[in-house]
Each structure stands twice: as structure tokens, then as C-alpha cells.
């Protein structure tokens, strides 16, 4: 009988910074991807993570796969007493040193639990602006506020968040995983859509929800059809607007031009199947989708909102358009699709900018340093490995 090979064991929790990640949602989204990337990449010899999520989902499975202990607790608009009680008990039992919240309801739970257990609280604002609830919780509990975009930082500052309790740790992208690749026949996405490698294809990647303005993408595809009938458009993602968008596509007679690919797990390869990425959101902070597409050498047409202008260099790595201006978005997509050399130049410049200024490693180093500083304010600063020991700045893109 062959001996059973023991599974590799994580380091003892003893000595590591004990962080409780409090997530206000557990869908497939930017915030959830950010948290998953954080717990996967920060050194396991320095950090031990526990998570509270509002429900079971593929994300909770992924968190457990990353070695995170996950607890489930509802976080409705009226925060249940049982959830607060369980969170406080968890903080004490696991000897949590820092509560790290994501989304307003999670911030409320973390803020209250932090006050009751005398544990510091950090909230990361993934949106373009702080909500009223975030601001109220911050003022009542003196939680530390971290933003992922420069505009969000200045918005929080303008609302009166104390500078000593505010910092900006911009998003980053894994430029080793997301990288340019040669397109070949039989690519999974194009094969599923019945498209040849040379068919012009623009893509919307993200949740099909109102703030992302997917209906603008459909109208832009309609405008694109009049200028370049051979071009196609694809939605990658799911969300509450799917049925409305499907009806809209049928109403405009775009069934052969606009496709729905659903959620995909092969995103590093999928970006290479797109000629142009379109981001038509009404509001954004520093969207991971744009960072990933740039790292893959894909030019973007994006709306000029939130932190997007800090990512996309207008006329260099892509184009910026006004929100809701589907005519301009369609025209700019047609211009890019018609000029292969322009797409190549913009894609190369996008990749260069991602590698030089938007890489994930320094981004995670800043977050790790912040977690350690807040959890153990009296501990000596760790030297090396990123921005530890230096003041936390708000620079994005090397500015």
C-alpha cells in the first residue's frame, strides 16, 4: 500500500499579522477579484487571512482554495445583531489584529465590531466616491480609508476625511499573467462565436449592471455597424441587465453583430481575441479590466470618468470619450478597427505603460505595508520588498 503524501500545510498563524477580510458581496466583480488577488499574493509567512462573506459562491470556494478561513454571515441593509455578535466573537477567537472592509455594509459591520473589540479598522473604497454610509462609519469609528484611485482620494479629502486616516493604494495588474499573445485559428472565444481570427471584434468585459452602462455598448455597436458592417461586438460577463440587453439587440436587429459570451475563466488569453476593449461606465475608480487589457496589449475606448484618465492615455494607449456618447464610442472603435498599425502602436504603448507604471508587485507592497502599519503601529517598519518604511503616496502612473 502506497503511503499517502501529506498536503502542504500553511505556516502557523502564530507571529503573522491576523487580518479579517469583511466582504459586502461575493459575486464575480472587481472588488472580489481584488480581495482574492490580495490574499493569494501577499506573503503567507507574514499574513494570515480570515474572511466573512454574505453568502456562499464560487468566490468563497476560491478564497478557501487560497488558504483563507471563510465564515458566512448576512449583511443586509439592517445589519443583523447575530452577524455583529458572531463577528466580534470571531475577532476575539482568532485574535484578529485588523478588520479590512470592502463595500459600505461591510464597513459598517467592521466599524462596529472594531469599536466593540478595540481592533483597528481599514476600509478600501473600490468605487469612484465614498458613500454617505462610508463617511458616517468613518467619522463614528475613526476607521482608516484607503482608495484605489487618485480622484477617489481627493473626493474623500474634500468630504473631510482626516489626512492621517486616508491613503491611496492604486490598483495594479499582474503583467506576467496578462501579456500580449499571437492570435491563432480556433481561439476559444471566437470559435464559440463562429468568428474567424481576422473578423474585427470589440469587447465589453464586466458586470451587466446599470453603472457599467452596457446599453451604451449596444448603441455603439449599432453605430459601428453602419461604418463597418463586418465588425462584431461581444459582451463578456453576466448581470441583472442581461434580459434587457438581449431584447435591445433583437429590437435593433443586431443578433448577428452583438454576442453574449457569459462569464469566462480564461481572461488572460481572451483579451488577445479582442481588437478593442470598450469601457462605457458612468462611474469607475481604477477598473481592473482596463489594466488587464492594457497589459495584454489591447487598446481601449473608455469613458472619461473617475480614475480612468489615470490609466488610459488619450491618443496613446487608447481613446477617451464622454459618458453616454455612444456615437463617439462607435466612431472611435471604427477608427481603431480600420487601422491595424494604429492598433498595434497603441497596444504596444499600453503594454509598456502597464509594465512600467501599473504593475501589481508595487501595488501589493503598498497594501501589505498599510496592513502591517495599521495592525501593528508600534512595530518597526519592514525594510525592502516595495514601499514599506516610506510614506504612502497617491501617485498613479508615475506622476
PDB file of C-alpha atoms in Angstrom, residues 154-274:
ATOM      1  CA  UNK A 154      -9.258  63.748  -3.372  1.00  0.00           C
ATOM      2  CA  UNK A 155     -13.010  63.217  -3.127  1.00  0.00           C
ATOM      3  CA  UNK A 156     -12.579  61.684   0.337  1.00  0.00           C
ATOM      4  CA  UNK A 157     -10.254  64.522   1.316  1.00  0.00           C
ATOM      5  CA  UNK A 158     -12.848  67.037   0.148  1.00  0.00           C
ATOM      6  CA  UNK A 159     -15.524  65.361   2.268  1.00  0.00           C
ATOM      7  CA  UNK A 160     -13.406  65.959   5.342  1.00  0.00           C
ATOM      8  CA  UNK A 161     -11.713  62.613   5.870  1.00  0.00           C
ATOM      9  CA  UNK A 162      -8.735  63.281   8.119  1.00  0.00           C
ATOM     10  CA  UNK A 163      -5.495  63.093   6.069  1.00  0.00           C
ATOM     11  CA  UNK A 164      -3.828  60.933   8.726  1.00  0.00           C
ATOM     12  CA  UNK A 165      -6.630  58.386   8.267  1.00  0.00           C
ATOM     13  CA  UNK A 166      -6.562  58.447   4.461  1.00  0.00           C
ATOM     14  CA  UNK A 167      -4.243  56.918   1.861  1.00  0.00           C
ATOM     15  CA  UNK A 168      -4.246  55.843  -1.773  1.00  0.00           C
ATOM     16  CA  UNK A 169      -3.008  52.411  -2.835  1.00  0.00           C
ATOM     17  CA  UNK A 170      -3.703  52.291  -6.602  1.00  0.00           C
ATOM     18  CA  UNK A 171      -4.729  49.093  -8.339  1.00  0.00           C
ATOM     19  CA  UNK A 172      -2.140  47.118 -10.275  1.00  0.00           C
ATOM     20  CA  UNK A 173      -2.078  44.314 -12.823  1.00  0.00           C
ATOM     21  CA  UNK A 174      -0.101  41.072 -12.999  1.00  0.00           C
ATOM     22  CA  UNK A 175       1.882  41.791 -16.150  1.00  0.00           C
ATOM     23  CA  UNK A 176       3.351  38.275 -16.186  1.00  0.00           C
ATOM     24  CA  UNK A 177      -0.072  36.631 -16.355  1.00  0.00           C
ATOM     25  CA  UNK A 178      -1.694  39.272 -18.544  1.00  0.00           C
ATOM     26  CA  UNK A 179       0.572  39.707 -21.538  1.00  0.00           C
ATOM     27  CA  UNK A 180       0.313  40.017 -25.347  1.00  0.00           C
ATOM     28  CA  UNK A 181      -0.067  36.844 -27.368  1.00  0.00           C
ATOM     29  CA  UNK A 182      -0.318  35.908 -31.020  1.00  0.00           C
ATOM     30  CA  UNK A 183      -3.820  35.190 -32.269  1.00  0.00           C
ATOM     31  CA  UNK A 184      -4.351  31.826 -33.953  1.00  0.00           C
ATOM     32  CA  UNK A 185      -7.176  29.964 -35.646  1.00  0.00           C
ATOM     33  CA  UNK A 186      -9.575  28.150 -33.339  1.00  0.00           C
ATOM     34  CA  UNK A 187      -9.298  30.559 -30.404  1.00  0.00           C
ATOM     35  CA  UNK A 188     -11.920  29.553 -27.776  1.00  0.00           C
ATOM     36  CA  UNK A 189     -13.991  32.748 -27.745  1.00  0.00           C
ATOM     37  CA  UNK A 190     -14.021  33.294 -31.491  1.00  0.00           C
ATOM     38  CA  UNK A 191     -14.662  29.608 -32.104  1.00  0.00           C
ATOM     39  CA  UNK A 192     -17.646  29.720 -29.737  1.00  0.00           C
ATOM     40  CA  UNK A 193     -18.971  32.769 -31.607  1.00  0.00           C
ATOM     41  CA  UNK A 194     -18.190  31.338 -35.040  1.00  0.00           C
ATOM     42  CA  UNK A 195     -15.742  34.135 -35.883  1.00  0.00           C
ATOM     43  CA  UNK A 196     -12.544  33.883 -37.901  1.00  0.00           C
ATOM     44  CA  UNK A 197      -9.286  35.321 -36.464  1.00  0.00           C
ATOM     45  CA  UNK A 198      -9.417  38.330 -38.802  1.00  0.00           C
ATOM     46  CA  UNK A 199     -13.002  39.431 -38.046  1.00  0.00           C
ATOM     47  CA  UNK A 200     -12.873  42.855 -36.292  1.00  0.00           C
ATOM     48  CA  UNK A 201     -14.085  42.369 -32.717  1.00  0.00           C
ATOM     49  CA  UNK A 202     -14.724  44.857 -29.918  1.00  0.00           C
ATOM     50  CA  UNK A 203     -15.476  43.674 -26.394  1.00  0.00           C
ATOM     51  CA  UNK A 204     -17.234  44.746 -23.207  1.00  0.00           C
ATOM     52  CA  UNK A 205     -15.859  42.898 -20.174  1.00  0.00           C
ATOM     53  CA  UNK A 206     -17.637  43.306 -16.866  1.00  0.00           C
ATOM     54  CA  UNK A 207     -20.850  43.049 -14.908  1.00  0.00           C
ATOM     55  CA  UNK A 208     -24.001  43.806 -16.899  1.00  0.00           C
ATOM     56  CA  UNK A 209     -25.350  46.357 -14.438  1.00  0.00           C
ATOM     57  CA  UNK A 210     -26.527  49.984 -14.734  1.00  0.00           C
ATOM     58  CA  UNK A 211     -23.330  51.696 -13.548  1.00  0.00           C
ATOM     59  CA  UNK A 212     -21.362  49.927 -16.294  1.00  0.00           C
ATOM     60  CA  UNK A 213     -23.768  51.300 -18.979  1.00  0.00           C
ATOM     61  CA  UNK A 214     -23.829  48.159 -21.158  1.00  0.00           C
ATOM     62  CA  UNK A 215     -26.741  49.627 -23.154  1.00  0.00           C
ATOM     63  CA  UNK A 216     -24.300  52.257 -24.420  1.00  0.00           C
ATOM     64  CA  UNK A 217     -22.140  49.448 -25.789  1.00  0.00           C
ATOM     65  CA  UNK A 218     -25.121  48.096 -27.761  1.00  0.00           C
ATOM     66  CA  UNK A 219     -25.802  51.536 -29.246  1.00  0.00           C
ATOM     67  CA  UNK A 220     -22.114  51.959 -30.064  1.00  0.00           C
ATOM     68  CA  UNK A 221     -22.230  48.577 -31.828  1.00  0.00           C
ATOM     69  CA  UNK A 222     -25.186  49.850 -33.849  1.00  0.00           C
ATOM     70  CA  UNK A 223     -23.188  52.910 -34.905  1.00  0.00           C
ATOM     71  CA  UNK A 224     -20.184  50.700 -35.683  1.00  0.00           C
ATOM     72  CA  UNK A 225     -22.349  48.513 -37.931  1.00  0.00           C
ATOM     73  CA  UNK A 226     -23.157  51.479 -40.180  1.00  0.00           C
ATOM     74  CA  UNK A 227     -19.449  52.257 -40.667  1.00  0.00           C
ATOM     75  CA  UNK A 228     -18.002  48.727 -40.643  1.00  0.00           C
ATOM     76  CA  UNK A 229     -20.660  46.057 -41.251  1.00  0.00           C
ATOM     77  CA  UNK A 230     -18.159  43.212 -40.904  1.00  0.00           C
ATOM     78  CA  UNK A 231     -17.261  44.189 -37.318  1.00  0.00           C
ATOM     79  CA  UNK A 232     -18.673  42.296 -34.349  1.00  0.00           C
ATOM     80  CA  UNK A 233     -19.154  43.060 -30.643  1.00  0.00           C
ATOM     81  CA  UNK A 234     -19.205  40.749 -27.635  1.00  0.00           C
ATOM     82  CA  UNK A 235     -20.303  41.007 -24.002  1.00  0.00           C
ATOM     83  CA  UNK A 236     -18.155  39.012 -21.558  1.00  0.00           C
ATOM     84  CA  UNK A 237     -19.921  38.841 -18.217  1.00  0.00           C
ATOM     85  CA  UNK A 238     -23.317  38.466 -16.603  1.00  0.00           C
ATOM     86  CA  UNK A 239     -25.597  40.646 -14.555  1.00  0.00           C
ATOM     87  CA  UNK A 240     -29.122  41.952 -13.936  1.00  0.00           C
ATOM     88  CA  UNK A 241     -29.395  43.751 -17.297  1.00  0.00           C
ATOM     89  CA  UNK A 242     -28.843  40.645 -19.439  1.00  0.00           C
ATOM     90  CA  UNK A 243     -32.504  40.194 -20.433  1.00  0.00           C
ATOM     91  CA  UNK A 244     -32.936  43.899 -21.269  1.00  0.00           C
ATOM     92  CA  UNK A 245     -29.771  43.881 -23.363  1.00  0.00           C
ATOM     93  CA  UNK A 246     -30.880  40.770 -25.242  1.00  0.00           C
ATOM     94  CA  UNK A 247     -34.207  42.483 -26.051  1.00  0.00           C
ATOM     95  CA  UNK A 248     -32.348  45.605 -27.139  1.00  0.00           C
ATOM     96  CA  UNK A 249     -30.106  43.639 -29.500  1.00  0.00           C
ATOM     97  CA  UNK A 250     -33.150  41.996 -31.079  1.00  0.00           C
ATOM     98  CA  UNK A 251     -35.012  45.308 -31.368  1.00  0.00           C
ATOM     99  CA  UNK A 252     -32.083  46.867 -33.250  1.00  0.00           C
ATOM    100  CA  UNK A 253     -31.626  43.804 -35.444  1.00  0.00           C
ATOM    101  CA  UNK A 254     -28.099  43.184 -34.152  1.00  0.00           C
ATOM    102  CA  UNK A 255     -28.384  39.442 -33.475  1.00  0.00           C
ATOM    103  CA  UNK A 256     -25.584  38.699 -35.964  1.00  0.00           C
ATOM    104  CA  UNK A 257     -23.402  41.564 -34.721  1.00  0.00           C
ATOM    105  CA  UNK A 258     -23.632  41.528 -30.906  1.00  0.00           C
ATOM    106  CA  UNK A 259     -22.872  38.335 -28.981  1.00  0.00           C
ATOM    107  CA  UNK A 260     -23.142  37.288 -25.328  1.00  0.00           C
ATOM    108  CA  UNK A 261     -20.293  35.088 -24.065  1.00  0.00           C
ATOM    109  CA  UNK A 262     -21.223  34.931 -20.361  1.00  0.00           C
ATOM    110  CA  UNK A 263     -18.612  34.658 -17.616  1.00  0.00           C
ATOM    111  CA  UNK A 264     -15.252  33.321 -18.800  1.00  0.00           C
ATOM    112  CA  UNK A 265     -12.423  31.828 -16.775  1.00  0.00           C
ATOM    113  CA  UNK A 266      -9.751  32.270 -19.464  1.00  0.00           C
ATOM    114  CA  UNK A 267      -9.403  36.043 -19.314  1.00  0.00           C
ATOM    115  CA  UNK A 268      -5.587  36.313 -19.815  1.00  0.00           C
ATOM    116  CA  UNK A 269      -6.000  34.541 -23.164  1.00  0.00           C
ATOM    117  CA  UNK A 270      -9.375  36.067 -24.029  1.00  0.00           C
ATOM    118  CA  UNK A 271      -8.124  39.663 -24.183  1.00  0.00           C
ATOM    119  CA  UNK A 272      -5.891  38.644 -27.088  1.00  0.00           C
ATOM    120  CA  UNK A 273      -9.000  37.731 -29.092  1.00  0.00           C
ATOM    121  CA  UNK A 274     -10.278  41.313 -28.891  1.00  0.00           C
TER     122      UNK A 274
END
